[in-house]
Short mmCIF file of C-alpha atoms and ligand atoms in Angstrom, two decimals:
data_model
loop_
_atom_site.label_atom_id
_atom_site.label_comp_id
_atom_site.label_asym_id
_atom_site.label_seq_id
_atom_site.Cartn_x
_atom_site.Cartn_y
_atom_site.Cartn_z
CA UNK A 1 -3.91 15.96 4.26
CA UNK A 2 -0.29 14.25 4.46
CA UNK A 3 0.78 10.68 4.41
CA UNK A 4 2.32 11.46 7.75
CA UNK A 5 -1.67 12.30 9.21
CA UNK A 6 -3.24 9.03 8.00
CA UNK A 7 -0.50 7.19 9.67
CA UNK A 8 -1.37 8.77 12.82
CA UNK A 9 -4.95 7.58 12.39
CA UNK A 10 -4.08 4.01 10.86
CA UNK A 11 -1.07 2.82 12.51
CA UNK A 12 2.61 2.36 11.19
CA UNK A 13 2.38 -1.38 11.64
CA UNK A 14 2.76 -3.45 8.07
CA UNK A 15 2.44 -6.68 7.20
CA UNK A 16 6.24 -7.77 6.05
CA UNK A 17 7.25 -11.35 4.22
CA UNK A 18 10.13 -13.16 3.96
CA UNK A 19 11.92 -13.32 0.29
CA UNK A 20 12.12 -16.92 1.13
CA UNK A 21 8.41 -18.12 1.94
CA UNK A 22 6.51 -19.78 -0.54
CA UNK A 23 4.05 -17.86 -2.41
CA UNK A 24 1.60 -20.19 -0.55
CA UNK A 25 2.92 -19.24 2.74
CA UNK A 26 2.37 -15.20 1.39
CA UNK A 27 -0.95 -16.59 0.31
CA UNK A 28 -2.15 -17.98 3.78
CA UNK A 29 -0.54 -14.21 4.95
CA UNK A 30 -2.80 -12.09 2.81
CA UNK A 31 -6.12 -14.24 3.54
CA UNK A 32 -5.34 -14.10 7.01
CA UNK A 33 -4.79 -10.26 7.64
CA UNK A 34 -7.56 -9.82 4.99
CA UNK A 35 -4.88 -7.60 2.56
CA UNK A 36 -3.85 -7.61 -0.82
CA UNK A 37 -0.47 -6.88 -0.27
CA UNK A 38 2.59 -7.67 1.87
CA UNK A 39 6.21 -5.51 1.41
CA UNK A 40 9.44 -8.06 1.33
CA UNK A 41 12.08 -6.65 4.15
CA UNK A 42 15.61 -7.44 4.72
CA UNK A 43 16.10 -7.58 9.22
CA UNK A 44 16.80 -4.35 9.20
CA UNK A 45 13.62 -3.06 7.52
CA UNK A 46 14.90 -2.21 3.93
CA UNK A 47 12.66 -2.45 1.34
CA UNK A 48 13.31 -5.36 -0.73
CA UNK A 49 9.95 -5.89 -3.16
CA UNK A 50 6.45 -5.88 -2.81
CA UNK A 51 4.23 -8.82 -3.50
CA UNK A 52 0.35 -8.29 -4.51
CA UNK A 53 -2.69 -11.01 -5.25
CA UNK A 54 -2.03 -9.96 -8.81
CA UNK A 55 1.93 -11.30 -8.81
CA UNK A 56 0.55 -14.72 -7.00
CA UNK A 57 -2.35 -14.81 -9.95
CA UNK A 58 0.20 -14.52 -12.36
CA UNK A 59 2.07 -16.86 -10.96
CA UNK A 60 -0.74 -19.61 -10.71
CA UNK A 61 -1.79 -18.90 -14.34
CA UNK A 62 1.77 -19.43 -15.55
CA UNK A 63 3.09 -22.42 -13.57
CA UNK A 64 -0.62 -23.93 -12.30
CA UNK A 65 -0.44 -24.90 -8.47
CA UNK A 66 2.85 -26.14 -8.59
CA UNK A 67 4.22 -22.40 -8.70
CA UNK A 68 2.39 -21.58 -5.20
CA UNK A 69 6.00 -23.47 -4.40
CA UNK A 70 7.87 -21.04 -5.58
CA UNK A 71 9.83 -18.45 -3.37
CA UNK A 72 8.29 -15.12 -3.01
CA UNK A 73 11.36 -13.91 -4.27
CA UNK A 74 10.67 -15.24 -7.34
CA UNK A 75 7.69 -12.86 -8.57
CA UNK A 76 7.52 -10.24 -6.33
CA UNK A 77 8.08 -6.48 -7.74
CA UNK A 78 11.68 -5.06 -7.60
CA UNK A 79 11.41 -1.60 -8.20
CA UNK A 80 8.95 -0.71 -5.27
CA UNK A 81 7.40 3.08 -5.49
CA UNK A 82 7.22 4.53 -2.25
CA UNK A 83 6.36 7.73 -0.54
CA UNK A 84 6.83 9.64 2.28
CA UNK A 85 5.71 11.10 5.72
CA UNK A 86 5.58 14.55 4.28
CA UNK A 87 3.79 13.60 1.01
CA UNK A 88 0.02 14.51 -0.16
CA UNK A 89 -2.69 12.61 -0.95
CA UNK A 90 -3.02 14.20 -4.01
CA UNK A 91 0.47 13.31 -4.75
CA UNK A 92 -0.02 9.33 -3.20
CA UNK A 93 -3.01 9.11 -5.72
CA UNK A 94 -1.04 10.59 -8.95
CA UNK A 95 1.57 7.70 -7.79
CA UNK A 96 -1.19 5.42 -7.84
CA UNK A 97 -2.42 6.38 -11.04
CA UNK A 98 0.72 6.53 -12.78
CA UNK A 99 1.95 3.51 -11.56
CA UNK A 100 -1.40 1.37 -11.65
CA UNK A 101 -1.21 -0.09 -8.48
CA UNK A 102 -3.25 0.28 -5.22
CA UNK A 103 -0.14 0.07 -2.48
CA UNK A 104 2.47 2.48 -1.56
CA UNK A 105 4.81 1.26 1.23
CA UNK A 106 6.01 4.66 3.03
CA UNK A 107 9.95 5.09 3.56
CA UNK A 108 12.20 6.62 5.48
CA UNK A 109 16.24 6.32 4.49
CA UNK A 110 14.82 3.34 2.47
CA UNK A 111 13.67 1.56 5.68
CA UNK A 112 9.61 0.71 5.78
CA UNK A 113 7.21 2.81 8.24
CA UNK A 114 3.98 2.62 6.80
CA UNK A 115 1.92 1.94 3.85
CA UNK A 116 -0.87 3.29 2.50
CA UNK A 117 -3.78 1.53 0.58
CA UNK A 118 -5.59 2.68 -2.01
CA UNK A 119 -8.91 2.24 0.56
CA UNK A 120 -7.24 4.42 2.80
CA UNK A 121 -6.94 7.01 0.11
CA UNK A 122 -10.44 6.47 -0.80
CA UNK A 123 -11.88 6.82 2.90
CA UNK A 124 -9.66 10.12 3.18
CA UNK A 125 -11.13 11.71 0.20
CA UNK A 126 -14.82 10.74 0.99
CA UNK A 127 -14.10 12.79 4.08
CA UNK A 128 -12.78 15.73 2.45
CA UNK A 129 -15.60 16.01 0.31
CA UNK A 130 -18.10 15.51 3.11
CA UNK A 131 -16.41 18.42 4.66
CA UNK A 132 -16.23 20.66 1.87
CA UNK A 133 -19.98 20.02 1.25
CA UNK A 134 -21.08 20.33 4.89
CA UNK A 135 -19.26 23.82 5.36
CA UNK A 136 -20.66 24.82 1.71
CA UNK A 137 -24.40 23.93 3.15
CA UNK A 138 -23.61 26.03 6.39
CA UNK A 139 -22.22 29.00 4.47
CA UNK A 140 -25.49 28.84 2.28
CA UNK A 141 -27.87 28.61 5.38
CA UNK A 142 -26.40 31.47 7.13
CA UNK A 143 -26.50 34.27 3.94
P1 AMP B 1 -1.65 -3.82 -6.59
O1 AMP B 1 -2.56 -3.04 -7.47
O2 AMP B 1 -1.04 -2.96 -5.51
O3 AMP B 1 -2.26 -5.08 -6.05
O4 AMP B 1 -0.37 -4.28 -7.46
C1 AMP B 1 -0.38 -4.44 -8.87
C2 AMP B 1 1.05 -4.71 -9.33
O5 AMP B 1 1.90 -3.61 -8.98
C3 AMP B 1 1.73 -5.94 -8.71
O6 AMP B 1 2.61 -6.50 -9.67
C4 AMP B 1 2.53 -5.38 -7.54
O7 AMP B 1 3.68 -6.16 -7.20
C5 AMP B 1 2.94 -4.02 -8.09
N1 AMP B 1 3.02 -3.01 -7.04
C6 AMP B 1 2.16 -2.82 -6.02
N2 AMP B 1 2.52 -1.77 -5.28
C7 AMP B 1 3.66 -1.27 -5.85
C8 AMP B 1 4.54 -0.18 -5.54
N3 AMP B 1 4.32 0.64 -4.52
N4 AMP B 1 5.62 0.00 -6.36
C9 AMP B 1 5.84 -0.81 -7.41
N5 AMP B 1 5.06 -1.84 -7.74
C10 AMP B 1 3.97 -2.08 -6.99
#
């Protein structure tokens, strides 16, 4: 299975942050859509960072509350990882792995149309073994 067939299924819509909200404003963003992660865009949907619950906690055990002020900008991730339409999910989860993080914004040209979680990997791979085992039972019933 590609990248490109769980967006079909999921959507390519992605919750996107200003550089220049507060961290508490990304906070109030993540509880709300029930994520863990929002990508930072420029207007014309270049990816700029990406800013997990993990960069906020750092950011709170650091500065205390005060740093919830701070501009996203200030501790997102730079040097996003990304991936693309035509990808695997065995390749998305060795990116993953590698990387140790659970969210891989999806590019095209550098511009954002997608991301995939690692719960959407997850899901996907349940399937695939449901399958597997379900066609393994019917091949053993019918010899
Ligand atoms: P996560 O496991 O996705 O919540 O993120 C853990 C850390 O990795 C945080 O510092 C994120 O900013 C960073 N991170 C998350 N996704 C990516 C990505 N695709 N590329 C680079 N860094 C990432």
């Amino acid at each position: 299975m590609t990248v490109s067939a769980i967006l079909k299924q999921k959507g390519h819509d992605v919750v996107t942050v200003d550089a220049r909200a507060t961290l508490l404003e990304a906070c109030d963003l993540l509880a709300a859509r029930r994520i863990g992660a929002v990508v930072v865009v420029e207007e014309d949907r270049q990816i700029r960072g990406i800013l997990s619950e993990r960069d906020i906690v750092r950011a709170v055990a650091r500065d205390g509350a005060k740093g919830l002020t701070a501009p996203v900008d200030s501790c997102m991730t730079r040097e996003v990882v990304t991936c693309r339409e035509a990808d695997t999910i065995d390749r998305v989860m060795q990116l993953m792995t590698t990387g140790r993080f659970r969210h891989l914004p999806v590019a095209d040209n550098g511009r954002l149309i997608g991301l995939i979680s690692i719960g959407d990997v997850v899901k996907r791979r349940i399937e695939q073994v449901e399958r597997d085992a379900e066609e393994l039972r019917a091949y053993i019933t019918a010899a």
